[in-house]
Amino acid sequence: MKYMTFNSSCSYAGVANLLSFYGIDTEDRTIALEMGLPFLFDYEDGCYLSGPMLQGAKWFNLYLKTIGYTMTEKEVNKEQACDYLRDLQYAMLGIYVSERNKHAVIYTGMKDGRFCMLNNKWEQSDEPDTLLLSEQELSQRVDGIVTVAVLEKTACETVKTESVVKRSIAVLQSLAKEIADFCSQKKSPMDIRSSMNTLFRAILLDGITMLDLIGETQISQKLKIVQGQFMNAVKENNPLQLDQRLDMALLNSAITEYIDLIFAFMCKQVK
């Protein structure tokens, strides 16, 4: 079994586990590094994304196609999800392992009339390696629309990532501007809390994880200082103007250095 080795990497560990059934030995961080994940940012549905939040076939195929596999996804109504899974050998989907915690698991077949799910987790976690769920239990743990991902063997491809990386630079520049605008205004505690995932997570959580993954500790340390300041502001639970609480010069310096990293990575890719 392949375990999670960096924060929030359950879907990346899931891809590694799927590949293991086809004789491919890899792990979440290898996939992340091979596809250039630390250098990728995106903006979708009003939310800035980076690192392990960049999930799904669109992203995983940046790696998979280079080794001769392709991921395809199908959206299935929860009422049909169980019947759909029964016809598959292996598949990845997201289920709720607790009321508010949804993460990726791997369907590996039926056992004693139950759906057997490989639980992508940390090695030291006391969670079970596998979950056995009845049809009713599985239906209770999925959203109304279930995205089911499978792998198929294909010819190896050279995947061009220049446009994706170029977009990442533009997204990170936009993120820096939006953070500056947000922090220059007095915001309610609810506004600040809601901004955690949509605005700040990409740089102050997942961005830090990605920088640590590639050993860029100097930039990471700057962001960790601002992360601490931000979390202290959230805990105050008072209306605040964040640029009076966060070291904006330090944050902007870190983002500029991160953009320079991405640009250097892009230049290497096009040589």
PDB file of C-alpha atoms in Angstrom:
ATOM      1  CA  MET A   1       0.000   0.000   0.000  1.00  0.00           C
ATOM      2  CA  LYS A   2       1.160   3.522  -0.818  1.00  0.00           C
ATOM      3  CA  TYR A   3       0.740   6.060   1.961  1.00  0.00           C
ATOM      4  CA  MET A   4       0.401   9.839   2.115  1.00  0.00           C
ATOM      5  CA  THR A   5       3.779  11.524   2.599  1.00  0.00           C
ATOM      6  CA  PHE A   6       2.781  15.206   2.447  1.00  0.00           C
ATOM      7  CA  ASN A   7      -0.178  17.255   3.658  1.00  0.00           C
ATOM      8  CA  SER A   8      -3.586  16.656   2.017  1.00  0.00           C
ATOM      9  CA  SER A   9      -2.086  14.240  -0.513  1.00  0.00           C
ATOM     10  CA  CYS A  10      -4.773  11.540  -0.295  1.00  0.00           C
ATOM     11  CA  SER A  11      -5.664  11.788  -3.994  1.00  0.00           C
ATOM     12  CA  TYR A  12      -1.979  11.690  -5.011  1.00  0.00           C
ATOM     13  CA  ALA A  13      -1.439   8.633  -2.810  1.00  0.00           C
ATOM     14  CA  GLY A  14      -4.579   7.310  -4.499  1.00  0.00           C
ATOM     15  CA  VAL A  15      -3.016   7.626  -7.942  1.00  0.00           C
ATOM     16  CA  ALA A  16       0.070   5.795  -6.640  1.00  0.00           C
ATOM     17  CA  ASN A  17      -2.152   3.038  -5.254  1.00  0.00           C
ATOM     18  CA  LEU A  18      -4.076   2.749  -8.520  1.00  0.00           C
ATOM     19  CA  LEU A  19      -0.815   2.442 -10.435  1.00  0.00           C
ATOM     20  CA  SER A  20       0.419  -0.270  -8.069  1.00  0.00           C
ATOM     21  CA  PHE A  21      -2.379  -2.526  -9.349  1.00  0.00           C
ATOM     22  CA  TYR A  22      -0.839  -2.165 -12.822  1.00  0.00           C
ATOM     23  CA  GLY A  23       2.686  -2.960 -11.661  1.00  0.00           C
ATOM     24  CA  ILE A  24       3.905   0.648 -11.404  1.00  0.00           C
ATOM     25  CA  ASP A  25       5.820   1.430  -8.202  1.00  0.00           C
ATOM     26  CA  THR A  26       5.635   5.119  -7.309  1.00  0.00           C
ATOM     27  CA  GLU A  27       4.391   7.399  -4.514  1.00  0.00           C
ATOM     28  CA  ASP A  28       2.576  10.673  -4.016  1.00  0.00           C
ATOM     29  CA  ARG A  29       5.653  12.914  -3.835  1.00  0.00           C
ATOM     30  CA  THR A  30       7.235  11.332  -6.905  1.00  0.00           C
ATOM     31  CA  ILE A  31       4.066  12.040  -8.876  1.00  0.00           C
ATOM     32  CA  ALA A  32       3.971  15.612  -7.552  1.00  0.00           C
ATOM     33  CA  LEU A  33       7.598  16.291  -8.447  1.00  0.00           C
ATOM     34  CA  GLU A  34       7.452  14.633 -11.877  1.00  0.00           C
ATOM     35  CA  MET A  35       4.429  16.718 -12.932  1.00  0.00           C
ATOM     36  CA  GLY A  36       5.902  19.945 -11.521  1.00  0.00           C
ATOM     37  CA  LEU A  37       3.139  20.360  -8.931  1.00  0.00           C
ATOM     38  CA  PRO A  38       5.141  22.757  -6.708  1.00  0.00           C
ATOM     39  CA  PHE A  39       5.136  25.230  -9.603  1.00  0.00           C
ATOM     40  CA  LEU A  40       1.436  25.094 -10.423  1.00  0.00           C
ATOM     41  CA  PHE A  41      -1.382  27.411  -9.338  1.00  0.00           C
ATOM     42  CA  ASP A  42      -4.898  27.749 -10.659  1.00  0.00           C
ATOM     43  CA  TYR A  43      -8.121  29.667 -10.087  1.00  0.00           C
ATOM     44  CA  GLU A  44     -11.430  27.809 -10.293  1.00  0.00           C
ATOM     45  CA  ASP A  45     -14.929  28.703  -9.149  1.00  0.00           C
ATOM     46  CA  GLY A  46     -13.814  31.696  -7.120  1.00  0.00           C
ATOM     47  CA  CYS A  47     -11.027  29.810  -5.346  1.00  0.00           C
ATOM     48  CA  TYR A  48      -7.234  29.945  -5.691  1.00  0.00           C
ATOM     49  CA  LEU A  49      -5.686  26.468  -5.747  1.00  0.00           C
ATOM     50  CA  SER A  50      -2.216  24.986  -5.502  1.00  0.00           C
ATOM     51  CA  GLY A  51      -0.428  21.803  -4.502  1.00  0.00           C
ATOM     52  CA  PRO A  52      -2.630  18.866  -3.478  1.00  0.00           C
ATOM     53  CA  MET A  53      -5.815  20.848  -4.163  1.00  0.00           C
ATOM     54  CA  LEU A  54      -5.015  20.538  -7.874  1.00  0.00           C
ATOM     55  CA  GLN A  55      -6.769  17.209  -8.310  1.00  0.00           C
ATOM     56  CA  GLY A  56      -8.492  15.215 -11.019  1.00  0.00           C
ATOM     57  CA  ALA A  57      -7.688  13.848 -14.450  1.00  0.00           C
ATOM     58  CA  LYS A  58      -6.713  17.270 -15.850  1.00  0.00           C
ATOM     59  CA  TRP A  59      -3.815  17.440 -13.393  1.00  0.00           C
ATOM     60  CA  PHE A  60      -2.911  13.802 -12.846  1.00  0.00           C
ATOM     61  CA  ASN A  61      -2.576  13.233 -16.577  1.00  0.00           C
ATOM     62  CA  LEU A  62       0.362  15.648 -16.644  1.00  0.00           C
ATOM     63  CA  TYR A  63       2.213  12.756 -15.024  1.00  0.00           C
ATOM     64  CA  LEU A  64       0.235   9.708 -16.099  1.00  0.00           C
ATOM     65  CA  LYS A  65       0.490  10.270 -19.851  1.00  0.00           C
ATOM     66  CA  THR A  66       4.278  10.375 -19.636  1.00  0.00           C
ATOM     67  CA  ILE A  67       4.321   6.805 -18.250  1.00  0.00           C
ATOM     68  CA  GLY A  68       1.704   5.397 -20.630  1.00  0.00           C
ATOM     69  CA  TYR A  69      -1.512   5.741 -18.648  1.00  0.00           C
ATOM     70  CA  THR A  70      -4.501   8.051 -18.850  1.00  0.00           C
ATOM     71  CA  MET A  71      -7.063   8.846 -16.200  1.00  0.00           C
ATOM     72  CA  THR A  72     -10.678   9.295 -17.233  1.00  0.00           C
ATOM     73  CA  GLU A  73     -13.507  10.488 -15.008  1.00  0.00           C
ATOM     74  CA  LYS A  74     -17.227   9.953 -15.051  1.00  0.00           C
ATOM     75  CA  GLU A  75     -19.813  11.796 -12.979  1.00  0.00           C
ATOM     76  CA  VAL A  76     -22.475   9.442 -11.650  1.00  0.00           C
ATOM     77  CA  ASN A  77     -25.618  10.144  -9.632  1.00  0.00           C
ATOM     78  CA  LYS A  78     -25.276   8.684  -6.147  1.00  0.00           C
ATOM     79  CA  GLU A  79     -28.271   6.426  -6.839  1.00  0.00           C
ATOM     80  CA  GLN A  80     -26.339   4.763  -9.684  1.00  0.00           C
ATOM     81  CA  ALA A  81     -22.881   4.915  -8.108  1.00  0.00           C
ATOM     82  CA  CYS A  82     -22.938   1.467  -6.497  1.00  0.00           C
ATOM     83  CA  ASP A  83     -24.086  -0.282  -9.679  1.00  0.00           C
ATOM     84  CA  TYR A  84     -21.490   1.637 -11.664  1.00  0.00           C
ATOM     85  CA  LEU A  85     -18.657   0.637  -9.313  1.00  0.00           C
ATOM     86  CA  ARG A  86     -19.607  -3.052  -9.407  1.00  0.00           C
ATOM     87  CA  ASP A  87     -18.696  -3.137 -13.109  1.00  0.00           C
ATOM     88  CA  LEU A  88     -15.210  -1.747 -12.471  1.00  0.00           C
ATOM     89  CA  GLN A  89     -12.023  -3.445 -11.341  1.00  0.00           C
ATOM     90  CA  TYR A  90     -10.367  -0.453  -9.677  1.00  0.00           C
ATOM     91  CA  ALA A  91     -11.461   3.167  -9.311  1.00  0.00           C
ATOM     92  CA  MET A  92     -10.818   6.290  -7.250  1.00  0.00           C
ATOM     93  CA  LEU A  93     -13.600   8.366  -5.726  1.00  0.00           C
ATOM     94  CA  GLY A  94     -14.145  10.707  -2.817  1.00  0.00           C
ATOM     95  CA  ILE A  95     -16.153   9.648   0.223  1.00  0.00           C
ATOM     96  CA  TYR A  96     -16.812  11.172   3.632  1.00  0.00           C
ATOM     97  CA  VAL A  97     -14.729   9.328   6.197  1.00  0.00           C
ATOM     98  CA  SER A  98     -16.359  11.549   8.831  1.00  0.00           C
ATOM     99  CA  GLU A  99     -19.118  14.147   8.762  1.00  0.00           C
ATOM    100  CA  ARG A 100     -16.928  16.942   7.369  1.00  0.00           C
ATOM    101  CA  ASN A 101     -13.867  15.059   6.170  1.00  0.00           C
ATOM    102  CA  LYS A 102     -14.009  13.898   2.564  1.00  0.00           C
ATOM    103  CA  HIS A 103     -11.043  12.246   0.943  1.00  0.00           C
ATOM    104  CA  ALA A 104     -10.032   9.935  -1.849  1.00  0.00           C
ATOM    105  CA  VAL A 105     -10.313   6.152  -1.560  1.00  0.00           C
ATOM    106  CA  ILE A 106      -9.679   3.332  -4.021  1.00  0.00           C
ATOM    107  CA  TYR A 107     -12.420   0.858  -4.873  1.00  0.00           C
ATOM    108  CA  THR A 108     -10.834  -2.574  -5.219  1.00  0.00           C
ATOM    109  CA  GLY A 109     -13.873  -4.832  -5.670  1.00  0.00           C
ATOM    110  CA  MET A 110     -16.552  -6.543  -3.628  1.00  0.00           C
ATOM    111  CA  LYS A 111     -15.937  -8.625  -0.505  1.00  0.00           C
ATOM    112  CA  ASP A 112     -18.732 -10.484   1.275  1.00  0.00           C
ATOM    113  CA  GLY A 113     -21.290  -8.292  -0.467  1.00  0.00           C
ATOM    114  CA  ARG A 114     -19.583  -5.063   0.603  1.00  0.00           C
ATOM    115  CA  PHE A 115     -17.610  -2.458  -1.293  1.00  0.00           C
ATOM    116  CA  CYS A 116     -13.929  -2.734  -0.429  1.00  0.00           C
ATOM    117  CA  MET A 117     -12.164   0.643  -0.301  1.00  0.00           C
ATOM    118  CA  LEU A 118      -8.423   1.159   0.125  1.00  0.00           C
ATOM    119  CA  ASN A 119      -8.028   4.084   2.492  1.00  0.00           C
ATOM    120  CA  ASN A 120      -5.321   6.503   1.289  1.00  0.00           C
ATOM    121  CA  LYS A 121      -3.829   7.642   4.599  1.00  0.00           C
ATOM    122  CA  TRP A 122      -0.674   8.448   6.523  1.00  0.00           C
ATOM    123  CA  GLU A 123       1.323   5.336   7.404  1.00  0.00           C
ATOM    124  CA  GLN A 124       1.302   6.179  11.108  1.00  0.00           C
ATOM    125  CA  SER A 125      -2.437   6.891  11.157  1.00  0.00           C
ATOM    126  CA  ASP A 126      -4.593   4.589  13.257  1.00  0.00           C
ATOM    127  CA  GLU A 127      -7.287   4.633  10.558  1.00  0.00           C
ATOM    128  CA  PRO A 128      -7.933   1.245   8.931  1.00  0.00           C
ATOM    129  CA  ASP A 129      -6.111   0.424   5.690  1.00  0.00           C
ATOM    130  CA  THR A 130      -9.378  -0.700   4.120  1.00  0.00           C
ATOM    131  CA  LEU A 131     -13.035   0.123   4.574  1.00  0.00           C
ATOM    132  CA  LEU A 132     -15.819  -2.386   3.917  1.00  0.00           C
ATOM    133  CA  LEU A 133     -19.072  -0.557   3.184  1.00  0.00           C
ATOM    134  CA  SER A 134     -22.544  -1.831   2.446  1.00  0.00           C
ATOM    135  CA  GLU A 135     -24.451  -0.214  -0.411  1.00  0.00           C
ATOM    136  CA  GLN A 136     -26.410   1.854   2.097  1.00  0.00           C
ATOM    137  CA  GLU A 137     -23.265   2.936   3.953  1.00  0.00           C
ATOM    138  CA  LEU A 138     -21.509   3.935   0.749  1.00  0.00           C
ATOM    139  CA  SER A 139     -24.548   5.909  -0.468  1.00  0.00           C
ATOM    140  CA  GLN A 140     -24.542   7.823   2.812  1.00  0.00           C
ATOM    141  CA  ARG A 141     -20.883   8.783   2.395  1.00  0.00           C
ATOM    142  CA  VAL A 142     -20.930  10.325  -1.087  1.00  0.00           C
ATOM    143  CA  ASP A 143     -22.212  13.562  -2.609  1.00  0.00           C
ATOM    144  CA  GLY A 144     -25.217  13.712  -4.906  1.00  0.00           C
ATOM    145  CA  ILE A 145     -22.864  13.527  -7.890  1.00  0.00           C
ATOM    146  CA  VAL A 146     -19.934  11.134  -7.540  1.00  0.00           C
ATOM    147  CA  THR A 147     -16.813  11.554  -9.680  1.00  0.00           C
ATOM    148  CA  VAL A 148     -15.346   8.121 -10.398  1.00  0.00           C
ATOM    149  CA  ALA A 149     -11.830   7.974 -11.884  1.00  0.00           C
ATOM    150  CA  VAL A 150     -10.217   4.999 -13.620  1.00  0.00           C
ATOM    151  CA  LEU A 151      -6.907   4.361 -15.381  1.00  0.00           C
ATOM    152  CA  GLU A 152      -6.354   2.903 -18.827  1.00  0.00           C
ATOM    153  CA  LYS A 153      -3.121   1.874 -20.560  1.00  0.00           C
ATOM    154  CA  THR A 154      -2.189   4.199 -23.411  1.00  0.00           C
ATOM    155  CA  ALA A 155       0.877   5.139 -25.425  1.00  0.00           C
ATOM    156  CA  CYS A 156       3.466   7.257 -23.642  1.00  0.00           C
ATOM    157  CA  GLU A 157       3.229  10.953 -24.482  1.00  0.00           C
ATOM    158  CA  THR A 158       5.435  13.983 -24.060  1.00  0.00           C
ATOM    159  CA  VAL A 159       3.238  16.403 -22.132  1.00  0.00           C
ATOM    160  CA  LYS A 160       3.835  20.093 -22.784  1.00  0.00           C
ATOM    161  CA  THR A 161       3.290  22.146 -19.641  1.00  0.00           C
ATOM    162  CA  GLU A 162       4.472  25.600 -20.732  1.00  0.00           C
ATOM    163  CA  SER A 163       0.947  27.031 -20.974  1.00  0.00           C
ATOM    164  CA  VAL A 164      -0.060  25.566 -17.605  1.00  0.00           C
ATOM    165  CA  VAL A 165       3.036  26.983 -15.914  1.00  0.00           C
ATOM    166  CA  LYS A 166       2.614  30.363 -17.625  1.00  0.00           C
ATOM    167  CA  ARG A 167      -0.965  30.488 -16.317  1.00  0.00           C
ATOM    168  CA  SER A 168       0.367  29.669 -12.851  1.00  0.00           C
ATOM    169  CA  ILE A 169       2.495  32.804 -12.880  1.00  0.00           C
ATOM    170  CA  ALA A 170      -0.497  34.921 -13.873  1.00  0.00           C
ATOM    171  CA  VAL A 171      -2.668  33.286 -11.199  1.00  0.00           C
ATOM    172  CA  LEU A 172      -0.089  33.864  -8.476  1.00  0.00           C
ATOM    173  CA  GLN A 173       0.267  37.502  -9.520  1.00  0.00           C
ATOM    174  CA  SER A 174      -3.514  37.862  -9.370  1.00  0.00           C
ATOM    175  CA  LEU A 175      -3.557  36.173  -5.963  1.00  0.00           C
ATOM    176  CA  ALA A 176      -0.993  38.645  -4.614  1.00  0.00           C
ATOM    177  CA  LYS A 177      -3.108  41.588  -5.793  1.00  0.00           C
ATOM    178  CA  GLU A 178      -6.326  40.144  -4.398  1.00  0.00           C
ATOM    179  CA  ILE A 179      -4.701  39.450  -1.036  1.00  0.00           C
ATOM    180  CA  ALA A 180      -3.401  43.034  -0.914  1.00  0.00           C
ATOM    181  CA  ASP A 181      -6.870  44.410  -1.712  1.00  0.00           C
ATOM    182  CA  PHE A 182      -8.530  42.144   0.855  1.00  0.00           C
ATOM    183  CA  CYS A 183      -6.036  43.023   3.571  1.00  0.00           C
ATOM    184  CA  SER A 184      -6.395  46.781   2.989  1.00  0.00           C
ATOM    185  CA  GLN A 185     -10.053  46.719   4.069  1.00  0.00           C
ATOM    186  CA  LYS A 186     -11.588  46.101   7.467  1.00  0.00           C
ATOM    187  CA  LYS A 187     -13.209  42.658   7.356  1.00  0.00           C
ATOM    188  CA  SER A 188     -15.616  40.826   9.636  1.00  0.00           C
ATOM    189  CA  PRO A 189     -14.558  37.604  11.394  1.00  0.00           C
ATOM    190  CA  MET A 190     -16.838  35.673   9.016  1.00  0.00           C
ATOM    191  CA  ASP A 191     -15.203  37.266   5.962  1.00  0.00           C
ATOM    192  CA  ILE A 192     -11.752  36.444   7.294  1.00  0.00           C
ATOM    193  CA  ARG A 193     -12.654  32.828   8.060  1.00  0.00           C
ATOM    194  CA  SER A 194     -14.271  32.329   4.653  1.00  0.00           C
ATOM    195  CA  SER A 195     -11.136  33.688   2.958  1.00  0.00           C
ATOM    196  CA  MET A 196      -8.967  30.982   4.508  1.00  0.00           C
ATOM    197  CA  ASN A 197      -9.710  28.390   1.815  1.00  0.00           C
ATOM    198  CA  THR A 198     -10.623  30.600  -1.129  1.00  0.00           C
ATOM    199  CA  LEU A 199      -7.809  33.145  -0.891  1.00  0.00           C
ATOM    200  CA  PHE A 200      -5.064  32.350   1.607  1.00  0.00           C
ATOM    201  CA  ARG A 201      -4.803  28.549   1.553  1.00  0.00           C
ATOM    202  CA  ALA A 202      -3.075  28.376  -1.838  1.00  0.00           C
ATOM    203  CA  ILE A 203      -0.091  30.360  -0.628  1.00  0.00           C
ATOM    204  CA  LEU A 204      -0.084  30.057   3.185  1.00  0.00           C
ATOM    205  CA  LEU A 205      -0.790  26.317   3.442  1.00  0.00           C
ATOM    206  CA  ASP A 206      -0.473  24.309   0.243  1.00  0.00           C
ATOM    207  CA  GLY A 207       2.175  26.662  -1.127  1.00  0.00           C
ATOM    208  CA  ILE A 208       4.271  26.074   1.987  1.00  0.00           C
ATOM    209  CA  THR A 209       3.844  22.301   1.613  1.00  0.00           C
ATOM    210  CA  MET A 210       5.058  22.494  -1.984  1.00  0.00           C
ATOM    211  CA  LEU A 211       8.051  24.690  -1.144  1.00  0.00           C
ATOM    212  CA  ASP A 212       9.081  22.274   1.601  1.00  0.00           C
ATOM    213  CA  LEU A 213       8.752  19.422  -0.898  1.00  0.00           C
ATOM    214  CA  ILE A 214      11.389  20.979  -3.156  1.00  0.00           C
ATOM    215  CA  GLY A 215      13.615  22.211  -0.324  1.00  0.00           C
ATOM    216  CA  GLU A 216      12.915  25.925  -0.767  1.00  0.00           C
ATOM    217  CA  THR A 217      13.064  26.531   2.962  1.00  0.00           C
ATOM    218  CA  GLN A 218      13.932  30.247   2.798  1.00  0.00           C
ATOM    219  CA  ILE A 219      10.715  31.189   0.994  1.00  0.00           C
ATOM    220  CA  SER A 220       8.762  28.676   3.036  1.00  0.00           C
ATOM    221  CA  GLN A 221       9.990  30.190   6.302  1.00  0.00           C
ATOM    222  CA  LYS A 222       8.813  33.655   5.251  1.00  0.00           C
ATOM    223  CA  LEU A 223       5.362  32.294   4.474  1.00  0.00           C
ATOM    224  CA  LYS A 224       5.238  30.356   7.760  1.00  0.00           C
ATOM    225  CA  ILE A 225       5.774  33.606   9.669  1.00  0.00           C
ATOM    226  CA  VAL A 226       2.852  35.228   7.837  1.00  0.00           C
ATOM    227  CA  GLN A 227       0.791  32.058   8.273  1.00  0.00           C
ATOM    228  CA  GLY A 228       1.229  32.335  12.056  1.00  0.00           C
ATOM    229  CA  GLN A 229       0.200  35.986  11.979  1.00  0.00           C
ATOM    230  CA  PHE A 230      -2.861  35.147   9.908  1.00  0.00           C
ATOM    231  CA  MET A 231      -3.972  32.326  12.216  1.00  0.00           C
ATOM    232  CA  ASN A 232      -3.589  34.601  15.240  1.00  0.00           C
ATOM    233  CA  ALA A 233      -5.837  37.134  13.504  1.00  0.00           C
ATOM    234  CA  VAL A 234      -8.429  34.442  12.772  1.00  0.00           C
ATOM    235  CA  LYS A 235      -8.405  33.335  16.429  1.00  0.00           C
ATOM    236  CA  GLU A 236      -9.080  36.890  17.611  1.00  0.00           C
ATOM    237  CA  ASN A 237     -12.517  36.621  16.025  1.00  0.00           C
ATOM    238  CA  ASN A 238     -12.806  40.410  15.730  1.00  0.00           C
ATOM    239  CA  PRO A 239     -13.261  42.786  12.757  1.00  0.00           C
ATOM    240  CA  LEU A 240      -9.754  43.472  11.479  1.00  0.00           C
ATOM    241  CA  GLN A 241      -7.775  45.165   8.738  1.00  0.00           C
ATOM    242  CA  LEU A 242      -5.271  42.424   8.057  1.00  0.00           C
ATOM    243  CA  ASP A 243      -2.503  44.586   6.627  1.00  0.00           C
ATOM    244  CA  GLN A 244      -2.168  45.953  10.159  1.00  0.00           C
ATOM    245  CA  ARG A 245      -1.567  42.428  11.483  1.00  0.00           C
ATOM    246  CA  LEU A 246       0.330  40.704   8.681  1.00  0.00           C
ATOM    247  CA  ASP A 247       3.849  41.503   7.498  1.00  0.00           C
ATOM    248  CA  MET A 248       2.759  42.391   3.972  1.00  0.00           C
ATOM    249  CA  ALA A 249       6.307  43.251   2.855  1.00  0.00           C
ATOM    250  CA  LEU A 250       7.459  39.777   3.907  1.00  0.00           C
ATOM    251  CA  LEU A 251       4.478  38.152   2.180  1.00  0.00           C
ATOM    252  CA  ASN A 252       5.030  40.089  -1.049  1.00  0.00           C
ATOM    253  CA  SER A 253       8.723  39.261  -0.991  1.00  0.00           C
ATOM    254  CA  ALA A 254       7.947  35.547  -0.635  1.00  0.00           C
ATOM    255  CA  ILE A 255       5.385  35.627  -3.451  1.00  0.00           C
ATOM    256  CA  THR A 256       7.812  37.464  -5.739  1.00  0.00           C
ATOM    257  CA  GLU A 257      10.471  34.852  -5.033  1.00  0.00           C
ATOM    258  CA  TYR A 258       7.939  32.078  -5.658  1.00  0.00           C
ATOM    259  CA  ILE A 259       7.035  33.633  -9.018  1.00  0.00           C
ATOM    260  CA  ASP A 260      10.738  33.756  -9.884  1.00  0.00           C
ATOM    261  CA  LEU A 261      10.979  30.030  -9.042  1.00  0.00           C
ATOM    262  CA  ILE A 262       8.074  29.220 -11.345  1.00  0.00           C
ATOM    263  CA  PHE A 263       9.551  31.311 -14.156  1.00  0.00           C
ATOM    264  CA  ALA A 264      12.896  29.525 -13.826  1.00  0.00           C
ATOM    265  CA  PHE A 265      11.109  26.166 -13.903  1.00  0.00           C
ATOM    266  CA  MET A 266       9.220  27.206 -17.049  1.00  0.00           C
ATOM    267  CA  CYS A 267      12.447  28.254 -18.768  1.00  0.00           C
ATOM    268  CA  LYS A 268      13.949  24.807 -18.074  1.00  0.00           C
ATOM    269  CA  GLN A 269      10.856  23.116 -19.505  1.00  0.00           C
ATOM    270  CA  VAL A 270      11.042  24.888 -22.861  1.00  0.00           C
ATOM    271  CA  LYS A 271      14.753  24.297 -23.475  1.00  0.00           C
TER     272      LYS A 271
END
